[in-house]
Amino acid sequence: MLTDIKSLTREELEAQFKAWGEPAYRVAQLLDWLYARRAASWEAMSNLPKTLRAKLAENFSLQVLELARKQGSPDTTQKFLWQLADGAFIESVLIPANPALYGEASDRHTLCISTQVGCAYGCRFCASGLDGWKRNLGVHEIVEQILAVERWNEIEIKAEGGKRKAEMSGVEEARLQPSAPDSRLVDNLVVMGMGEPLANYDNLIKALKILNAPWGGGIGARRMTISTSGLAPQIRKLAVEPMQFRLAISLHGATDEVRNRIMPVNKKYPLHELVGACEDYQKVKGRMITLEYILIAGINDSLEQTRPLAALAKRLYAKVNLIPYNKVEGLPWVRPADEVCERFVAALEKNDVTATLRREKGGDIDAACGQLRLKTERELKNAGG
Ligand code: SF4
């Protein structure tokens, strides 16, 4: 199988072009096609000589994500289900920071991306882990999620006025007519989609370097948040990366008893180990950590949990992001009543903890991690008999 062109850094491409005897400025042209114009085929790269395009095609793949399904409408949270070259499905979610008010378009966009097909960590409340882990995403498949969403957006804009024929034709259209160089649609990244990001550490870090580089995505590292369910050794490894990523911990329980019940990873890295790794991370990075906490009725939403949670947040100088649970078909868990969520956040604030209660966007569009993929795979299985 060929290495994909979007898994290479500028330095690696320069070395390759040098070995081929190609001038260095051709690398800049290629990068412009890949990341500014989001080209979806070699043929589109019209200012590269045909012989070079043929050489590239012979030695590298240029994979694009095929849009299999999309839910949501423009200017609200939108979920994309992508089909990869081997037929597997992954999800990305586009979240406008300022949902359109009075018909104005939102100007900032956060994209939540996946890092694995499925997940091995089996958090009890999560749809992504329900069918287990299939494989890690390659560097290019992580990078491509941003480009594919932007390609789709470009086509949406062009199609305004009813010209767009069918959602599924997005990639074909892009192949015929690559995007004009443009500023990024996506200006914030959260690595919180399907998979445990730190379990695909090397590919993730390389992808984020490409997305951060001025010749690549040009997205600031401080606008990239990596989330983990609690892989303590990898958190320590992340601390010594030169880039200033933000770190979010998917905590969902402030005691070992609660975490053990819903997150098997806690048996391997119990809270004292996780907290120790977070403290080490902060010593090196000096950056604020976010504690993600999905509120699940009867599991972790009692006021007793707010005391250890507040203590943890203070110890780590962390803010707490509370997210009422999104129902996953086939799982017994439910979202607490609004008053329960409000009481929970108020108790944390009373303890001088910065806490936000997220009114989960997209609850009606299977927005919880992994749900759209699961639904589609099950539908396909049923259709196949
Ligand atoms: S919450 Fe994250 S780590 Fe846990 S099963 Fe889901 S994708 Fe995996």
JSON list of N, CA, C and O in Angstrom, two decimals, residues 85-141:
[
{"chain": "A", "resi": 85, "resn": "ALA", "atom": "N", "xyz": [-10.86, 4.74, 2.99]},
{"chain": "A", "resi": 85, "resn": "ALA", "atom": "CA", "xyz": [-10.51, 3.94, 1.80]},
{"chain": "A", "resi": 85, "resn": "ALA", "atom": "C", "xyz": [-10.80, 2.45, 2.00]},
{"chain": "A", "resi": 85, "resn": "ALA", "atom": "O", "xyz": [-11.13, 1.75, 1.04]},
{"chain": "A", "resi": 86, "resn": "ASP", "atom": "N", "xyz": [-10.70, 1.96, 3.23]},
{"chain": "A", "resi": 86, "resn": "ASP", "atom": "CA", "xyz": [-10.95, 0.52, 3.46]},
{"chain": "A", "resi": 86, "resn": "ASP", "atom": "C", "xyz": [-12.41, 0.24, 3.82]},
{"chain": "A", "resi": 86, "resn": "ASP", "atom": "O", "xyz": [-12.75, -0.87, 4.24]},
{"chain": "A", "resi": 87, "resn": "GLY", "atom": "N", "xyz": [-13.27, 1.27, 3.68]},
{"chain": "A", "resi": 87, "resn": "GLY", "atom": "CA", "xyz": [-14.70, 1.05, 3.92]},
{"chain": "A", "resi": 87, "resn": "GLY", "atom": "C", "xyz": [-15.14, 1.37, 5.34]},
{"chain": "A", "resi": 87, "resn": "GLY", "atom": "O", "xyz": [-16.34, 1.42, 5.62]},
{"chain": "A", "resi": 88, "resn": "ALA", "atom": "N", "xyz": [-14.18, 1.59, 6.26]},
{"chain": "A", "resi": 88, "resn": "ALA", "atom": "CA", "xyz": [-14.55, 1.87, 7.65]},
{"chain": "A", "resi": 88, "resn": "ALA", "atom": "C", "xyz": [-15.17, 3.28, 7.76]},
{"chain": "A", "resi": 88, "resn": "ALA", "atom": "O", "xyz": [-14.92, 4.13, 6.90]},
{"chain": "A", "resi": 89, "resn": "PHE", "atom": "N", "xyz": [-15.94, 3.50, 8.82]},
{"chain": "A", "resi": 89, "resn": "PHE", "atom": "CA", "xyz": [-16.58, 4.80, 9.02]},
{"chain": "A", "resi": 89, "resn": "PHE", "atom": "C", "xyz": [-15.99, 5.52, 10.23]},
{"chain": "A", "resi": 89, "resn": "PHE", "atom": "O", "xyz": [-15.69, 4.89, 11.25]},
{"chain": "A", "resi": 90, "resn": "ILE", "atom": "N", "xyz": [-15.85, 6.83, 10.09]},
{"chain": "A", "resi": 90, "resn": "ILE", "atom": "CA", "xyz": [-15.49, 7.66, 11.26]},
{"chain": "A", "resi": 90, "resn": "ILE", "atom": "C", "xyz": [-16.37, 8.91, 11.24]},
{"chain": "A", "resi": 90, "resn": "ILE", "atom": "O", "xyz": [-16.99, 9.23, 10.22]},
{"chain": "A", "resi": 91, "resn": "GLU", "atom": "N", "xyz": [-16.35, 9.63, 12.36]},
{"chain": "A", "resi": 91, "resn": "GLU", "atom": "CA", "xyz": [-17.19, 10.83, 12.47]},
{"chain": "A", "resi": 91, "resn": "GLU", "atom": "C", "xyz": [-16.35, 12.06, 12.77]},
{"chain": "A", "resi": 91, "resn": "GLU", "atom": "O", "xyz": [-15.32, 11.97, 13.43]},
{"chain": "A", "resi": 92, "resn": "SER", "atom": "N", "xyz": [-16.83, 13.20, 12.29]},
{"chain": "A", "resi": 92, "resn": "SER", "atom": "CA", "xyz": [-16.31, 14.51, 12.73]},
{"chain": "A", "resi": 92, "resn": "SER", "atom": "C", "xyz": [-17.53, 15.38, 13.00]},
{"chain": "A", "resi": 92, "resn": "SER", "atom": "O", "xyz": [-18.56, 15.21, 12.34]},
{"chain": "A", "resi": 93, "resn": "VAL", "atom": "N", "xyz": [-17.40, 16.30, 13.94]},
{"chain": "A", "resi": 93, "resn": "VAL", "atom": "CA", "xyz": [-18.53, 17.18, 14.25]},
{"chain": "A", "resi": 93, "resn": "VAL", "atom": "C", "xyz": [-18.09, 18.64, 14.16]},
{"chain": "A", "resi": 93, "resn": "VAL", "atom": "O", "xyz": [-17.10, 19.03, 14.79]},
{"chain": "A", "resi": 94, "resn": "LEU", "atom": "N", "xyz": [-18.82, 19.41, 13.38]},
{"chain": "A", "resi": 94, "resn": "LEU", "atom": "CA", "xyz": [-18.52, 20.83, 13.20]},
{"chain": "A", "resi": 94, "resn": "LEU", "atom": "C", "xyz": [-19.46, 21.63, 14.08]},
{"chain": "A", "resi": 94, "resn": "LEU", "atom": "O", "xyz": [-20.68, 21.51, 13.99]},
{"chain": "A", "resi": 95, "resn": "ILE", "atom": "N", "xyz": [-18.86, 22.45, 14.95]},
{"chain": "A", "resi": 95, "resn": "ILE", "atom": "CA", "xyz": [-19.66, 23.19, 15.93]},
{"chain": "A", "resi": 95, "resn": "ILE", "atom": "C", "xyz": [-19.42, 24.69, 15.75]},
{"chain": "A", "resi": 95, "resn": "ILE", "atom": "O", "xyz": [-18.31, 25.17, 16.03]},
{"chain": "A", "resi": 96, "resn": "PRO", "atom": "N", "xyz": [-20.40, 25.43, 15.28]},
{"chain": "A", "resi": 96, "resn": "PRO", "atom": "CA", "xyz": [-20.20, 26.88, 15.18]},
{"chain": "A", "resi": 96, "resn": "PRO", "atom": "C", "xyz": [-20.18, 27.48, 16.58]},
{"chain": "A", "resi": 96, "resn": "PRO", "atom": "O", "xyz": [-21.01, 27.14, 17.42]},
{"chain": "A", "resi": 97, "resn": "ALA", "atom": "N", "xyz": [-19.20, 28.34, 16.85]},
{"chain": "A", "resi": 97, "resn": "ALA", "atom": "CA", "xyz": [-19.09, 28.92, 18.20]},
{"chain": "A", "resi": 97, "resn": "ALA", "atom": "C", "xyz": [-20.19, 29.93, 18.44]},
{"chain": "A", "resi": 97, "resn": "ALA", "atom": "O", "xyz": [-20.67, 30.09, 19.55]},
{"chain": "A", "resi": 98, "resn": "ASN", "atom": "N", "xyz": [-20.57, 30.65, 17.40]},
{"chain": "A", "resi": 98, "resn": "ASN", "atom": "CA", "xyz": [-21.65, 31.63, 17.55]},
{"chain": "A", "resi": 98, "resn": "ASN", "atom": "C", "xyz": [-22.76, 31.23, 16.59]},
{"chain": "A", "resi": 98, "resn": "ASN", "atom": "O", "xyz": [-22.80, 31.69, 15.48]},
{"chain": "A", "resi": 99, "resn": "PRO", "atom": "N", "xyz": [-23.63, 30.34, 17.04]},
{"chain": "A", "resi": 99, "resn": "PRO", "atom": "CA", "xyz": [-24.67, 29.90, 16.12]},
{"chain": "A", "resi": 99, "resn": "PRO", "atom": "C", "xyz": [-25.40, 31.11, 15.55]},
{"chain": "A", "resi": 99, "resn": "PRO", "atom": "O", "xyz": [-25.57, 32.11, 16.24]},
{"chain": "A", "resi": 100, "resn": "ALA", "atom": "N", "xyz": [-25.76, 31.00, 14.32]},
{"chain": "A", "resi": 100, "resn": "ALA", "atom": "CA", "xyz": [-26.32, 32.15, 13.62]},
{"chain": "A", "resi": 100, "resn": "ALA", "atom": "C", "xyz": [-27.51, 32.74, 14.36]},
{"chain": "A", "resi": 100, "resn": "ALA", "atom": "O", "xyz": [-28.41, 32.02, 14.77]},
{"chain": "A", "resi": 101, "resn": "LEU", "atom": "N", "xyz": [-27.44, 34.02, 14.58]},
{"chain": "A", "resi": 101, "resn": "LEU", "atom": "CA", "xyz": [-28.56, 34.71, 15.17]},
{"chain": "A", "resi": 101, "resn": "LEU", "atom": "C", "xyz": [-29.15, 35.57, 14.08]},
{"chain": "A", "resi": 101, "resn": "LEU", "atom": "O", "xyz": [-28.43, 36.22, 13.34]},
{"chain": "A", "resi": 102, "resn": "TYR", "atom": "N", "xyz": [-30.43, 35.54, 13.97]},
{"chain": "A", "resi": 102, "resn": "TYR", "atom": "CA", "xyz": [-31.11, 36.38, 12.99]},
{"chain": "A", "resi": 102, "resn": "TYR", "atom": "C", "xyz": [-30.53, 36.18, 11.59]},
{"chain": "A", "resi": 102, "resn": "TYR", "atom": "O", "xyz": [-30.33, 37.13, 10.85]},
{"chain": "A", "resi": 103, "resn": "GLY", "atom": "N", "xyz": [-30.17, 34.94, 11.29]},
{"chain": "A", "resi": 103, "resn": "GLY", "atom": "CA", "xyz": [-29.75, 34.62, 9.92]},
{"chain": "A", "resi": 103, "resn": "GLY", "atom": "C", "xyz": [-28.31, 34.97, 9.59]},
{"chain": "A", "resi": 103, "resn": "GLY", "atom": "O", "xyz": [-27.87, 34.73, 8.48]},
{"chain": "A", "resi": 104, "resn": "GLU", "atom": "N", "xyz": [-27.55, 35.50, 10.56]},
{"chain": "A", "resi": 104, "resn": "GLU", "atom": "CA", "xyz": [-26.15, 35.81, 10.24]},
{"chain": "A", "resi": 104, "resn": "GLU", "atom": "C", "xyz": [-25.32, 34.54, 10.33]},
{"chain": "A", "resi": 104, "resn": "GLU", "atom": "O", "xyz": [-25.52, 33.72, 11.22]},
{"chain": "A", "resi": 105, "resn": "ALA", "atom": "N", "xyz": [-24.36, 34.43, 9.44]},
{"chain": "A", "resi": 105, "resn": "ALA", "atom": "CA", "xyz": [-23.53, 33.21, 9.44]},
{"chain": "A", "resi": 105, "resn": "ALA", "atom": "C", "xyz": [-22.57, 33.25, 10.62]},
{"chain": "A", "resi": 105, "resn": "ALA", "atom": "O", "xyz": [-22.11, 34.30, 11.03]},
{"chain": "A", "resi": 106, "resn": "SER", "atom": "N", "xyz": [-22.28, 32.06, 11.15]},
{"chain": "A", "resi": 106, "resn": "SER", "atom": "CA", "xyz": [-21.33, 31.96, 12.25]},
{"chain": "A", "resi": 106, "resn": "SER", "atom": "C", "xyz": [-19.91, 32.13, 11.71]},
{"chain": "A", "resi": 106, "resn": "SER", "atom": "O", "xyz": [-19.59, 31.66, 10.63]},
{"chain": "A", "resi": 107, "resn": "ASP", "atom": "N", "xyz": [-19.06, 32.83, 12.43]},
{"chain": "A", "resi": 107, "resn": "ASP", "atom": "CA", "xyz": [-17.73, 33.11, 11.90]},
{"chain": "A", "resi": 107, "resn": "ASP", "atom": "C", "xyz": [-16.64, 32.19, 12.45]},
{"chain": "A", "resi": 107, "resn": "ASP", "atom": "O", "xyz": [-15.56, 32.10, 11.88]},
{"chain": "A", "resi": 108, "resn": "ARG", "atom": "N", "xyz": [-16.86, 31.52, 13.54]},
{"chain": "A", "resi": 108, "resn": "ARG", "atom": "CA", "xyz": [-15.83, 30.65, 14.09]},
{"chain": "A", "resi": 108, "resn": "ARG", "atom": "C", "xyz": [-16.35, 29.22, 14.13]},
{"chain": "A", "resi": 108, "resn": "ARG", "atom": "O", "xyz": [-17.52, 29.00, 14.43]},
{"chain": "A", "resi": 109, "resn": "HIS", "atom": "N", "xyz": [-15.45, 28.31, 13.86]},
{"chain": "A", "resi": 109, "resn": "HIS", "atom": "CA", "xyz": [-15.89, 26.91, 13.84]},
{"chain": "A", "resi": 109, "resn": "HIS", "atom": "C", "xyz": [-14.90, 26.00, 14.55]},
{"chain": "A", "resi": 109, "resn": "HIS", "atom": "O", "xyz": [-13.70, 26.08, 14.31]},
{"chain": "A", "resi": 110, "resn": "THR", "atom": "N", "xyz": [-15.45, 25.18, 15.41]},
{"chain": "A", "resi": 110, "resn": "THR", "atom": "CA", "xyz": [-14.64, 24.16, 16.07]},
{"chain": "A", "resi": 110, "resn": "THR", "atom": "C", "xyz": [-14.96, 22.83, 15.40]},
{"chain": "A", "resi": 110, "resn": "THR", "atom": "O", "xyz": [-16.12, 22.52, 15.16]},
{"chain": "A", "resi": 111, "resn": "LEU", "atom": "N", "xyz": [-13.91, 22.06, 15.12]},
{"chain": "A", "resi": 111, "resn": "LEU", "atom": "CA", "xyz": [-14.15, 20.73, 14.56]},
{"chain": "A", "resi": 111, "resn": "LEU", "atom": "C", "xyz": [-13.67, 19.69, 15.56]},
{"chain": "A", "resi": 111, "resn": "LEU", "atom": "O", "xyz": [-12.53, 19.75, 16.04]},
{"chain": "A", "resi": 112, "resn": "CYS", "atom": "N", "xyz": [-14.57, 18.78, 15.88]},
{"chain": "A", "resi": 112, "resn": "CYS", "atom": "CA", "xyz": [-14.23, 17.66, 16.76]},
{"chain": "A", "resi": 112, "resn": "CYS", "atom": "C", "xyz": [-13.85, 16.48, 15.86]},
{"chain": "A", "resi": 112, "resn": "CYS", "atom": "O", "xyz": [-14.64, 16.07, 15.01]},
{"chain": "A", "resi": 113, "resn": "ILE", "atom": "N", "xyz": [-12.63, 15.96, 16.02]},
{"chain": "A", "resi": 113, "resn": "ILE", "atom": "CA", "xyz": [-12.16, 14.92, 15.09]},
{"chain": "A", "resi": 113, "resn": "ILE", "atom": "C", "xyz": [-11.92, 13.57, 15.79]},
{"chain": "A", "resi": 113, "resn": "ILE", "atom": "O", "xyz": [-11.71, 13.51, 17.00]},
{"chain": "A", "resi": 114, "resn": "SER", "atom": "N", "xyz": [-11.93, 12.53, 14.98]},
{"chain": "A", "resi": 114, "resn": "SER", "atom": "CA", "xyz": [-11.69, 11.17, 15.48]},
{"chain": "A", "resi": 114, "resn": "SER", "atom": "C", "xyz": [-10.23, 10.77, 15.26]},
{"chain": "A", "resi": 114, "resn": "SER", "atom": "O", "xyz": [-9.56, 11.32, 14.38]},
{"chain": "A", "resi": 115, "resn": "THR", "atom": "N", "xyz": [-9.77, 9.82, 16.03]},
{"chain": "A", "resi": 115, "resn": "THR", "atom": "CA", "xyz": [-8.39, 9.35, 15.90]},
{"chain": "A", "resi": 115, "resn": "THR", "atom": "C", "xyz": [-8.28, 7.84, 15.70]},
{"chain": "A", "resi": 115, "resn": "THR", "atom": "O", "xyz": [-7.21, 7.33, 15.41]},
{"chain": "A", "resi": 116, "resn": "GLN", "atom": "N", "xyz": [-9.39, 7.14, 15.91]},
{"chain": "A", "resi": 116, "resn": "GLN", "atom": "CA", "xyz": [-9.37, 5.68, 15.74]},
{"chain": "A", "resi": 116, "resn": "GLN", "atom": "C", "xyz": [-10.70, 5.24, 15.13]},
{"chain": "A", "resi": 116, "resn": "GLN", "atom": "O", "xyz": [-11.70, 5.96, 15.23]},
{"chain": "A", "resi": 117, "resn": "VAL", "atom": "N", "xyz": [-10.69, 4.07, 14.52]},
{"chain": "A", "resi": 117, "resn": "VAL", "atom": "CA", "xyz": [-11.95, 3.46, 14.11]},
{"chain": "A", "resi": 117, "resn": "VAL", "atom": "C", "xyz": [-12.39, 2.59, 15.28]},
{"chain": "A", "resi": 117, "resn": "VAL", "atom": "O", "xyz": [-11.71, 1.62, 15.62]},
{"chain": "A", "resi": 118, "resn": "GLY", "atom": "N", "xyz": [-13.48, 2.99, 15.93]},
{"chain": "A", "resi": 118, "resn": "GLY", "atom": "CA", "xyz": [-13.90, 2.31, 17.16]},
{"chain": "A", "resi": 118, "resn": "GLY", "atom": "C", "xyz": [-13.00, 2.72, 18.31]},
{"chain": "A", "resi": 118, "resn": "GLY", "atom": "O", "xyz": [-12.20, 3.66, 18.19]},
{"chain": "A", "resi": 119, "resn": "CYS", "atom": "N", "xyz": [-13.12, 2.03, 19.42]},
{"chain": "A", "resi": 119, "resn": "CYS", "atom": "CA", "xyz": [-12.29, 2.37, 20.58]},
{"chain": "A", "resi": 119, "resn": "CYS", "atom": "C", "xyz": [-12.18, 1.16, 21.48]},
{"chain": "A", "resi": 119, "resn": "CYS", "atom": "O", "xyz": [-13.15, 0.42, 21.66]},
{"chain": "A", "resi": 120, "resn": "ALA", "atom": "N", "xyz": [-11.00, 0.97, 22.04]},
{"chain": "A", "resi": 120, "resn": "ALA", "atom": "CA", "xyz": [-10.76, -0.21, 22.87]},
{"chain": "A", "resi": 120, "resn": "ALA", "atom": "C", "xyz": [-11.07, 0.05, 24.34]},
{"chain": "A", "resi": 120, "resn": "ALA", "atom": "O", "xyz": [-11.02, -0.86, 25.15]},
{"chain": "A", "resi": 121, "resn": "TYR", "atom": "N", "xyz": [-11.38, 1.31, 24.69]},
{"chain": "A", "resi": 121, "resn": "TYR", "atom": "CA", "xyz": [-11.42, 1.66, 26.11]},
{"chain": "A", "resi": 121, "resn": "TYR", "atom": "C", "xyz": [-12.76, 1.39, 26.78]},
{"chain": "A", "resi": 121, "resn": "TYR", "atom": "O", "xyz": [-12.84, 1.38, 28.02]},
{"chain": "A", "resi": 122, "resn": "GLY", "atom": "N", "xyz": [-13.79, 1.21, 25.96]},
{"chain": "A", "resi": 122, "resn": "GLY", "atom": "CA", "xyz": [-15.06, 0.68, 26.48]},
{"chain": "A", "resi": 122, "resn": "GLY", "atom": "C", "xyz": [-15.72, 1.45, 27.61]},
{"chain": "A", "resi": 122, "resn": "GLY", "atom": "O", "xyz": [-16.29, 0.82, 28.52]},
{"chain": "A", "resi": 123, "resn": "CYS", "atom": "N", "xyz": [-15.66, 2.78, 27.58]},
{"chain": "A", "resi": 123, "resn": "CYS", "atom": "CA", "xyz": [-16.39, 3.55, 28.59]},
{"chain": "A", "resi": 123, "resn": "CYS", "atom": "C", "xyz": [-17.87, 3.16, 28.46]},
{"chain": "A", "resi": 123, "resn": "CYS", "atom": "O", "xyz": [-18.39, 3.09, 27.34]},
{"chain": "A", "resi": 124, "resn": "ARG", "atom": "N", "xyz": [-18.48, 2.87, 29.59]},
{"chain": "A", "resi": 124, "resn": "ARG", "atom": "CA", "xyz": [-19.80, 2.23, 29.56]},
{"chain": "A", "resi": 124, "resn": "ARG", "atom": "C", "xyz": [-20.91, 3.06, 28.92]},
{"chain": "A", "resi": 124, "resn": "ARG", "atom": "O", "xyz": [-21.93, 2.55, 28.52]},
{"chain": "A", "resi": 125, "resn": "PHE", "atom": "N", "xyz": [-20.70, 4.38, 28.87]},
{"chain": "A", "resi": 125, "resn": "PHE", "atom": "CA", "xyz": [-21.76, 5.29, 28.39]},
{"chain": "A", "resi": 125, "resn": "PHE", "atom": "C", "xyz": [-21.59, 5.66, 26.92]},
{"chain": "A", "resi": 125, "resn": "PHE", "atom": "O", "xyz": [-22.37, 6.42, 26.37]},
{"chain": "A", "resi": 126, "resn": "CYS", "atom": "N", "xyz": [-20.54, 5.14, 26.27]},
{"chain": "A", "resi": 126, "resn": "CYS", "atom": "CA", "xyz": [-20.12, 5.69, 24.98]},
{"chain": "A", "resi": 126, "resn": "CYS", "atom": "C", "xyz": [-20.43, 4.74, 23.82]},
{"chain": "A", "resi": 126, "resn": "CYS", "atom": "O", "xyz": [-20.19, 3.53, 23.90]},
{"chain": "A", "resi": 127, "resn": "ALA", "atom": "N", "xyz": [-20.94, 5.32, 22.73]},
{"chain": "A", "resi": 127, "resn": "ALA", "atom": "CA", "xyz": [-21.29, 4.51, 21.55]},
{"chain": "A", "resi": 127, "resn": "ALA", "atom": "C", "xyz": [-20.05, 4.09, 20.76]},
{"chain": "A", "resi": 127, "resn": "ALA", "atom": "O", "xyz": [-20.05, 3.05, 20.10]},
{"chain": "A", "resi": 128, "resn": "SER", "atom": "N", "xyz": [-18.97, 4.87, 20.86]},
{"chain": "A", "resi": 128, "resn": "SER", "atom": "CA", "xyz": [-17.78, 4.59, 20.03]},
{"chain": "A", "resi": 128, "resn": "SER", "atom": "C", "xyz": [-17.14, 3.25, 20.36]},
{"chain": "A", "resi": 128, "resn": "SER", "atom": "O", "xyz": [-16.55, 2.61, 19.50]},
{"chain": "A", "resi": 129, "resn": "GLY", "atom": "N", "xyz": [-17.19, 2.87, 21.63]},
{"chain": "A", "resi": 129, "resn": "GLY", "atom": "CA", "xyz": [-16.51, 1.65, 22.04]},
{"chain": "A", "resi": 129, "resn": "GLY", "atom": "C", "xyz": [-17.39, 0.43, 21.97]},
{"chain": "A", "resi": 129, "resn": "GLY", "atom": "O", "xyz": [-16.94, -0.70, 22.21]},
{"chain": "A", "resi": 130, "resn": "LEU", "atom": "N", "xyz": [-18.67, 0.61, 21.61]},
{"chain": "A", "resi": 130, "resn": "LEU", "atom": "CA", "xyz": [-19.62, -0.50, 21.69]},
{"chain": "A", "resi": 130, "resn": "LEU", "atom": "C", "xyz": [-19.23, -1.70, 20.83]},
{"chain": "A", "resi": 130, "resn": "LEU", "atom": "O", "xyz": [-19.41, -2.84, 21.24]},
{"chain": "A", "resi": 131, "resn": "ASP", "atom": "N", "xyz": [-18.70, -1.44, 19.65]},
{"chain": "A", "resi": 131, "resn": "ASP", "atom": "CA", "xyz": [-18.29, -2.56, 18.79]},
{"chain": "A", "resi": 131, "resn": "ASP", "atom": "C", "xyz": [-16.78, -2.77, 18.81]},
{"chain": "A", "resi": 131, "resn": "ASP", "atom": "O", "xyz": [-16.22, -3.38, 17.90]},
{"chain": "A", "resi": 132, "resn": "GLY", "atom": "N", "xyz": [-16.13, -2.25, 19.82]},
{"chain": "A", "resi": 132, "resn": "GLY", "atom": "CA", "xyz": [-14.69, -2.49, 19.98]},
{"chain": "A", "resi": 132, "resn": "GLY", "atom": "C", "xyz": [-13.82, -1.61, 19.09]},
{"chain": "A", "resi": 132, "resn": "GLY", "atom": "O", "xyz": [-14.30, -0.71, 18.41]},
{"chain": "A", "resi": 133, "resn": "TRP", "atom": "N", "xyz": [-12.53, -1.93, 19.12]},
{"chain": "A", "resi": 133, "resn": "TRP", "atom": "CA", "xyz": [-11.53, -1.16, 18.37]},
{"chain": "A", "resi": 133, "resn": "TRP", "atom": "C", "xyz": [-11.23, -1.85, 17.05]},
{"chain": "A", "resi": 133, "resn": "TRP", "atom": "O", "xyz": [-11.10, -3.07, 17.03]},
{"chain": "A", "resi": 134, "resn": "LYS", "atom": "N", "xyz": [-11.17, -1.07, 15.97]},
{"chain": "A", "resi": 134, "resn": "LYS", "atom": "CA", "xyz": [-10.84, -1.70, 14.67]},
{"chain": "A", "resi": 134, "resn": "LYS", "atom": "C", "xyz": [-9.40, -1.38, 14.27]},
{"chain": "A", "resi": 134, "resn": "LYS", "atom": "O", "xyz": [-8.62, -2.26, 13.97]},
{"chain": "A", "resi": 135, "resn": "ARG", "atom": "N", "xyz": [-9.07, -0.09, 14.27]},
{"chain": "A", "resi": 135, "resn": "ARG", "atom": "CA", "xyz": [-7.69, 0.29, 13.92]},
{"chain": "A", "resi": 135, "resn": "ARG", "atom": "C", "xyz": [-7.44, 1.75, 14.25]},
{"chain": "A", "resi": 135, "resn": "ARG", "atom": "O", "xyz": [-8.38, 2.52, 14.47]},
{"chain": "A", "resi": 136, "resn": "ASN", "atom": "N", "xyz": [-6.16, 2.12, 14.27]},
{"chain": "A", "resi": 136, "resn": "ASN", "atom": "CA", "xyz": [-5.79, 3.52, 14.42]},
{"chain": "A", "resi": 136, "resn": "ASN", "atom": "C", "xyz": [-5.98, 4.24, 13.10]},
{"chain": "A", "resi": 136, "resn": "ASN", "atom": "O", "xyz": [-5.82, 3.64, 12.03]},
{"chain": "A", "resi": 137, "resn": "LEU", "atom": "N", "xyz": [-6.28, 5.53, 13.15]},
{"chain": "A", "resi": 137, "resn": "LEU", "atom": "CA", "xyz": [-6.29, 6.32, 11.92]},
{"chain": "A", "resi": 137, "resn": "LEU", "atom": "C", "xyz": [-4.87, 6.68, 11.55]},
{"chain": "A", "resi": 137, "resn": "LEU", "atom": "O", "xyz": [-4.02, 6.90, 12.43]},
{"chain": "A", "resi": 138, "resn": "GLY", "atom": "N", "xyz": [-4.61, 6.73, 10.24]},
{"chain": "A", "resi": 138, "resn": "GLY", "atom": "CA", "xyz": [-3.31, 7.20, 9.77]},
{"chain": "A", "resi": 138, "resn": "GLY", "atom": "C", "xyz": [-3.23, 8.71, 9.92]},
{"chain": "A", "resi": 138, "resn": "GLY", "atom": "O", "xyz": [-4.26, 9.38, 10.08]},
{"chain": "A", "resi": 139, "resn": "VAL", "atom": "N", "xyz": [-2.01, 9.24, 9.82]},
{"chain": "A", "resi": 139, "resn": "VAL", "atom": "CA", "xyz": [-1.81, 10.69, 9.92]},
{"chain": "A", "resi": 139, "resn": "VAL", "atom": "C", "xyz": [-2.73, 11.40, 8.93]},
{"chain": "A", "resi": 139, "resn": "VAL", "atom": "O", "xyz": [-3.45, 12.35, 9.28]},
{"chain": "A", "resi": 140, "resn": "HIS", "atom": "N", "xyz": [-2.73, 10.93, 7.68]},
{"chain": "A", "resi": 140, "resn": "HIS", "atom": "CA", "xyz": [-3.52, 11.60, 6.63]},
{"chain": "A", "resi": 140, "resn": "HIS", "atom": "C", "xyz": [-5.01, 11.56, 6.91]},
{"chain": "A", "resi": 140, "resn": "HIS", "atom": "O", "xyz": [-5.73, 12.48, 6.56]},
{"chain": "A", "resi": 141, "resn": "GLU", "atom": "N", "xyz": [-5.48, 10.50, 7.57]},
{"chain": "A", "resi": 141, "resn": "GLU", "atom": "CA", "xyz": [-6.92, 10.39, 7.85]},
{"chain": "A", "resi": 141, "resn": "GLU", "atom": "C", "xyz": [-7.34, 11.36, 8.96]},
{"chain": "A", "resi": 141, "resn": "GLU", "atom": "O", "xyz": [-8.49, 11.80, 9.00]}
]
